[in-house]
Coordinates of C-alpha atoms and ligand atoms in Angstrom, one line a residue:
M1 CA -13.0 9.8 19.4
S2 CA -14.7 6.5 17.7
S3 CA -13.1 3.2 18.5
P4 CA -11.2 1.3 15.9
R5 CA -13.6 -1.5 14.5
I6 CA -11.3 -4.4 14.7
R7 CA -12.2 -7.4 12.6
R8 CA -10.9 -10.5 13.2
L9 CA -12.5 -13.9 10.6
A10 CA -9.4 -16.1 11.5
L11 CA -6.9 -16.2 14.0
L12 CA -3.7 -16.0 13.2
A13 CA -2.0 -18.8 12.7
V14 CA 1.5 -19.1 14.4
S15 CA 3.0 -21.5 12.0
F16 CA 6.3 -21.0 10.5
A17 CA 6.1 -23.4 7.8
A18 CA 4.4 -21.8 5.0
A19 CA 7.2 -20.7 3.2
S20 CA 7.7 -20.2 -0.6
A21 CA 9.9 -21.9 -2.4
C22 CA 9.7 -19.9 -5.4
R23 CA 11.9 -17.4 -4.0
P24 CA 15.9 -17.5 -4.1
A25 CA 16.7 -15.3 -1.2
M26 CA 18.5 -17.7 1.4
S27 CA 18.7 -17.5 5.9
A28 CA 22.2 -16.5 6.9
A29 CA 22.7 -19.8 7.5
Q30 CA 22.1 -20.5 4.0
D31 CA 20.1 -23.8 4.7
T32 CA 16.6 -22.1 4.7
P33 CA 14.6 -20.1 2.6
L34 CA 13.4 -16.6 4.3
R35 CA 10.2 -16.1 4.3
T36 CA 8.7 -14.0 1.7
K37 CA 6.6 -11.3 3.0
V38 CA 5.3 -8.0 2.0
L39 CA 3.9 -4.8 3.6
L40 CA 2.4 -2.1 1.2
I41 CA 2.5 1.6 2.6
G42 CA 0.0 3.9 0.4
L43 CA -0.1 7.7 0.9
D44 CA -2.4 10.0 -0.4
G45 CA -2.1 12.3 -2.8
V46 CA 1.8 12.9 -3.2
R47 CA 2.6 15.1 -5.9
V48 CA 6.2 13.9 -6.7
D49 CA 8.3 17.0 -7.0
I50 CA 6.9 17.8 -3.4
L51 CA 8.0 14.5 -2.1
A52 CA 11.6 15.2 -3.7
A53 CA 12.0 18.7 -2.2
A54 CA 10.5 17.4 1.3
Q55 CA 12.6 16.4 3.8
T56 CA 11.6 12.7 4.0
P57 CA 14.7 10.6 5.9
V58 CA 13.2 7.5 5.8
I59 CA 11.6 7.1 2.1
D60 CA 14.4 8.0 1.1
S61 CA 16.6 5.8 2.2
L62 CA 14.3 3.3 0.8
A63 CA 14.6 4.5 -2.1
S64 CA 18.1 4.9 -2.3
A65 CA 19.1 0.8 -1.6
G66 CA 15.4 0.1 -3.3
F67 CA 13.8 0.4 -6.4
F68 CA 12.3 3.8 -7.1
S69 CA 10.4 5.7 -9.8
D70 CA 9.0 9.5 -9.6
E71 CA 8.0 9.1 -12.6
A72 CA 5.6 6.0 -12.5
K73 CA 1.8 6.7 -13.9
T74 CA -1.7 6.5 -13.4
R75 CA -4.3 5.7 -15.8
V76 CA -6.8 5.7 -14.5
R77 CA -9.1 9.2 -13.4
T78 CA -7.2 11.2 -11.2
V79 CA -9.4 10.3 -8.4
S80 CA -9.0 8.4 -5.1
G81 CA -11.0 5.9 -6.0
P82 CA -10.3 4.6 -9.0
G83 CA -6.3 5.2 -8.2
W84 CA -6.6 3.2 -4.8
S85 CA -8.3 0.4 -6.5
S86 CA -6.6 -0.3 -9.2
M87 CA -3.2 -0.1 -6.9
V88 CA -4.5 -2.8 -4.4
I89 CA -5.8 -4.4 -7.4
G90 CA -3.5 -4.6 -10.3
A91 CA -6.2 -3.7 -13.0
R92 CA -8.2 -0.5 -14.1
T93 CA -11.2 1.1 -14.0
D94 CA -12.3 -0.8 -17.0
R95 CA -12.4 -4.2 -15.0
H96 CA -13.3 -3.4 -11.3
L97 CA -15.4 0.2 -12.6
V98 CA -14.6 2.2 -9.9
D99 CA -14.3 5.5 -11.8
S100 CA -15.0 8.0 -8.9
N101 CA -15.4 8.5 -5.2
D102 CA -18.9 6.7 -5.4
F103 CA -18.1 2.5 -5.2
S104 CA -21.2 1.2 -5.9
G105 CA -21.2 -0.6 -9.0
N106 CA -17.8 -2.3 -8.4
D107 CA -16.6 -5.9 -9.7
Y108 CA -14.3 -6.9 -6.8
A109 CA -15.8 -9.9 -7.0
T110 CA -14.3 -10.5 -9.8
Y111 CA -11.5 -8.4 -9.4
P112 CA -10.9 -7.9 -6.1
D113 CA -7.6 -6.2 -3.9
F114 CA -4.4 -8.1 -3.8
L115 CA -5.1 -9.1 0.2
T116 CA -8.1 -10.8 -0.7
R117 CA -6.9 -12.7 -3.6
I118 CA -3.9 -14.1 -1.1
E119 CA -6.8 -15.1 0.7
R120 CA -8.3 -16.8 -2.6
E121 CA -5.1 -18.2 -3.1
R122 CA -3.0 -19.4 -0.4
P123 CA -5.6 -19.3 2.9
E124 CA -2.5 -20.1 4.6
L125 CA -1.3 -16.6 5.0
N126 CA -2.1 -13.9 7.1
T127 CA -3.3 -11.0 5.9
L128 CA -3.9 -7.1 7.2
A129 CA -5.5 -4.2 6.0
V130 CA -5.4 -0.5 8.5
V131 CA -7.6 1.8 6.8
D132 CA -9.1 5.2 7.6
W133 CA -10.7 6.3 4.8
P134 CA -14.2 4.9 5.7
P135 CA -14.6 3.3 1.8
L136 CA -11.4 1.5 1.9
G137 CA -12.6 -0.6 4.8
T138 CA -16.3 -0.1 5.7
T139 CA -20.2 0.0 3.5
D140 CA -19.3 3.8 3.0
S141 CA -20.1 5.2 -0.6
G142 CA -20.0 1.4 -2.0
G143 CA -17.3 0.2 -0.3
P144 CA -15.6 -1.4 1.4
L145 CA -12.2 -1.9 -1.1
F146 CA -10.9 -4.6 1.0
S147 CA -13.7 -6.8 1.5
D148 CA -14.2 -9.3 4.5
E149 CA -11.6 -12.1 3.7
I150 CA -9.3 -10.5 5.1
D151 CA -7.7 -12.6 8.2
V152 CA -7.6 -9.2 10.5
R153 CA -8.9 -5.8 8.4
I154 CA -8.6 -2.4 11.2
D155 CA -10.7 0.7 10.4
F156 CA -10.3 4.0 11.9
D157 CA -12.2 6.7 10.7
G158 CA -10.5 10.0 9.2
E159 CA -13.7 11.9 8.2
L160 CA -14.7 11.7 11.9
D161 CA -11.4 12.4 13.9
G162 CA -9.4 13.8 11.3
Y163 CA -6.3 12.4 9.3
R164 CA -3.8 13.0 11.9
L165 CA -5.5 11.7 14.3
A166 CA -6.7 8.3 12.5
D167 CA -3.2 7.7 10.7
S168 CA -1.5 7.9 13.9
L169 CA -4.3 5.6 15.2
S170 CA -3.2 3.9 12.2
V171 CA 0.3 3.4 12.7
E172 CA 0.4 2.5 15.9
A173 CA -1.8 -0.2 15.7
A174 CA -0.5 -1.7 12.2
A175 CA 2.8 -1.4 13.9
K176 CA 1.2 -3.3 16.5
Q177 CA 0.4 -6.3 14.9
L178 CA 3.4 -6.0 12.5
R179 CA 5.7 -5.9 15.6
E180 CA 3.6 -9.2 17.3
T181 CA 1.6 -11.1 14.7
D182 CA 2.6 -13.2 12.1
V183 CA 1.1 -11.4 9.2
D184 CA 2.8 -12.0 5.6
A185 CA 1.1 -9.3 4.0
A186 CA -0.4 -5.8 5.1
F187 CA -1.9 -3.0 3.5
V188 CA -2.0 0.5 5.6
Y189 CA -2.9 3.7 4.3
L190 CA -2.6 7.3 5.1
G191 CA -5.0 10.3 4.2
E192 CA -3.4 13.1 5.6
I193 CA -1.1 14.5 3.1
D194 CA -4.3 14.2 0.9
V195 CA -6.6 16.4 3.1
V196 CA -3.9 18.9 3.6
G197 CA -3.2 19.7 0.4
H198 CA -6.7 20.0 -0.6
E199 CA -6.8 22.9 2.4
T200 CA -4.2 24.8 1.5
N201 CA -2.1 23.8 -1.9
S202 CA 0.1 21.9 -3.7
R203 CA 3.3 24.5 -2.7
S204 CA 2.2 25.1 0.8
P205 CA 4.5 24.9 4.1
Q206 CA 1.4 22.7 5.0
Y207 CA 1.6 19.6 2.8
R208 CA 5.3 19.8 2.5
A209 CA 5.1 19.2 6.0
A210 CA 3.1 16.6 5.7
I211 CA 4.4 14.6 3.8
E212 CA 7.3 14.5 6.1
W213 CA 5.0 13.8 9.2
A214 CA 4.2 11.0 6.9
D215 CA 7.9 9.9 6.4
T216 CA 8.4 10.0 10.3
R217 CA 4.9 7.3 10.2
V218 CA 7.0 5.0 7.7
G219 CA 9.5 4.7 9.3
L220 CA 7.5 3.9 12.6
L221 CA 6.4 0.7 10.3
L222 CA 9.8 0.1 9.4
Q223 CA 11.0 -0.3 13.2
A224 CA 8.2 -2.2 14.1
L225 CA 9.2 -5.2 11.3
R226 CA 12.9 -5.0 12.8
D227 CA 11.9 -5.2 16.1
R228 CA 10.1 -8.6 14.9
P229 CA 11.9 -11.9 16.7
T230 CA 11.7 -13.2 12.8
Y231 CA 13.0 -10.5 10.7
A232 CA 16.4 -12.1 9.9
D233 CA 14.3 -15.9 8.7
E234 CA 12.2 -13.3 6.7
D235 CA 12.1 -11.2 2.9
W236 CA 10.1 -8.1 3.9
L237 CA 9.1 -6.2 0.0
I238 CA 8.4 -3.2 1.4
L239 CA 5.9 -1.4 -1.3
M240 CA 5.1 2.0 -0.9
S241 CA 3.3 4.4 -3.9
T242 CA 0.6 6.9 -4.1
D243 CA -3.0 7.2 -5.7
H244 CA -2.3 10.6 -8.0
G245 CA -0.2 13.6 -7.4
R246 CA -2.4 17.1 -7.7
N247 CA -2.0 20.4 -9.6
D248 CA -0.6 23.4 -8.2
A249 CA -4.2 24.7 -6.3
G250 CA -4.0 21.4 -4.6
G251 CA -6.6 19.9 -6.7
H252 CA -6.6 16.7 -8.4
G253 CA -9.0 14.5 -10.9
G254 CA -8.0 16.4 -14.2
T255 CA -5.3 14.7 -17.0
S256 CA -2.3 16.9 -16.1
P257 CA 1.2 15.5 -15.6
S258 CA 1.6 16.6 -12.3
E259 CA -1.4 14.7 -11.1
K260 CA -0.9 11.8 -12.8
T261 CA 2.5 11.4 -12.4
I262 CA 2.8 9.1 -9.1
F263 CA 6.3 7.1 -7.8
F264 CA 6.3 3.9 -6.9
L265 CA 9.1 2.8 -4.8
A266 CA 10.4 -1.0 -3.5
S267 CA 12.7 -2.1 -1.2
G268 CA 13.9 -5.4 0.1
P269 CA 16.0 -8.0 0.2
S270 CA 14.8 -9.5 -3.1
V271 CA 14.2 -6.1 -4.7
E272 CA 16.9 -5.2 -7.4
P273 CA 17.9 -1.9 -6.9
G274 CA 18.2 0.6 -9.1
R275 CA 16.3 3.6 -11.4
T276 CA 14.3 2.6 -14.2
D277 CA 13.9 4.5 -17.5
C278 CA 10.5 2.3 -18.7
P279 CA 8.2 4.2 -15.5
P280 CA 5.5 1.5 -13.4
E281 CA 2.3 2.4 -13.4
I282 CA 0.1 2.5 -10.5
V283 CA -1.6 -1.6 -11.5
D284 CA 2.1 -3.0 -11.1
V285 CA 1.7 -2.6 -7.0
A286 CA -0.7 -5.4 -6.2
V287 CA 1.5 -7.7 -9.4
T288 CA 4.2 -6.9 -7.9
A289 CA 3.2 -7.9 -4.2
L290 CA 1.6 -10.4 -5.5
A291 CA 4.6 -12.0 -7.5
H292 CA 6.4 -11.7 -4.5
L293 CA 4.4 -14.3 -2.6
G294 CA 5.0 -17.1 -5.3
L295 CA 1.4 -15.4 -6.8
G296 CA 1.4 -15.9 -10.3
P297 CA -0.3 -13.3 -12.1
D298 CA -2.5 -16.1 -13.0
P299 CA -3.5 -14.9 -16.5
A300 CA -7.2 -16.0 -15.4
W301 CA -6.7 -13.1 -13.3
G302 CA -6.7 -10.8 -15.8
L303 CA -5.0 -8.7 -13.9
Q304 CA -3.4 -5.6 -15.9
G305 CA 0.1 -4.9 -14.2
E306 CA 3.9 -6.1 -14.3
V307 CA 6.6 -7.4 -11.6
R308 CA 8.9 -4.7 -10.8
G309 CA 11.6 -4.0 -9.3
L310 CA 12.0 -7.8 -8.1
K311 CA 14.9 -9.9 -8.6
Q312 CA 14.7 -12.3 -11.9
Ligands
LIG1 ZN1 -6.2 10.0 -3.0

């Protein structure tokens, strides 16, 4: 098993002075604004009808209390490279230029991931990315998608260690960071669901079980947030989505509804609960994350998503 590559370009500052002034939510004492924070959990290759059939009590409880759509769409190729790029940047392939799992030729310099965007706009905020698909965090295949400007990036290697193990290590490492450090914005990636989908098919008991297993990992991340000593003074936006669905055989890359349909989940004190008749798009994820932290979107950034699910 390889050890994780942990990079710290900046120490996480233990400062509680950076609360956003633009959110209305207040603490119980009603005297100080809650500090806005965001956690995006990315589950690779989830088909929404199997998610609905699976026993996923953690995701279900987030969805029932939050803003949820299982009719969200990706309008880029149903391949992981363009899918994750579009989701975490907030712009499609015509902007970031990633159209396959070859990430070389990207324009991430102009269109960075949302955590890098946060670092450029508000460098005092603390950002965290925990990933185990190598192009997301390393130079593999022309990556990384998540740049070196992020404060703490922790890379495991699902290709080398297997995604079941690597995802477990990712969740363990992310939970420790979320519990013990003053992180403001985080992304955690889980790849096991997609691998099982490819190895079996979309209707296999193994694929469904992989979704259920991921649900328990999500529960560990949420528990880590609740364990934070400052949790009562914080306004965590939990975002969750997937990069593409899949066809019945378990593959993806095509344009069928089961491949292009994804889910969009937002939960937290600043979320307007309910369903929507206007399905979100994959690029809405990053834009919503940025908005929760009081960041734009500035039209000059060229983002293509909209803010979804947040109270006005
Ligand atoms: Zn994928």
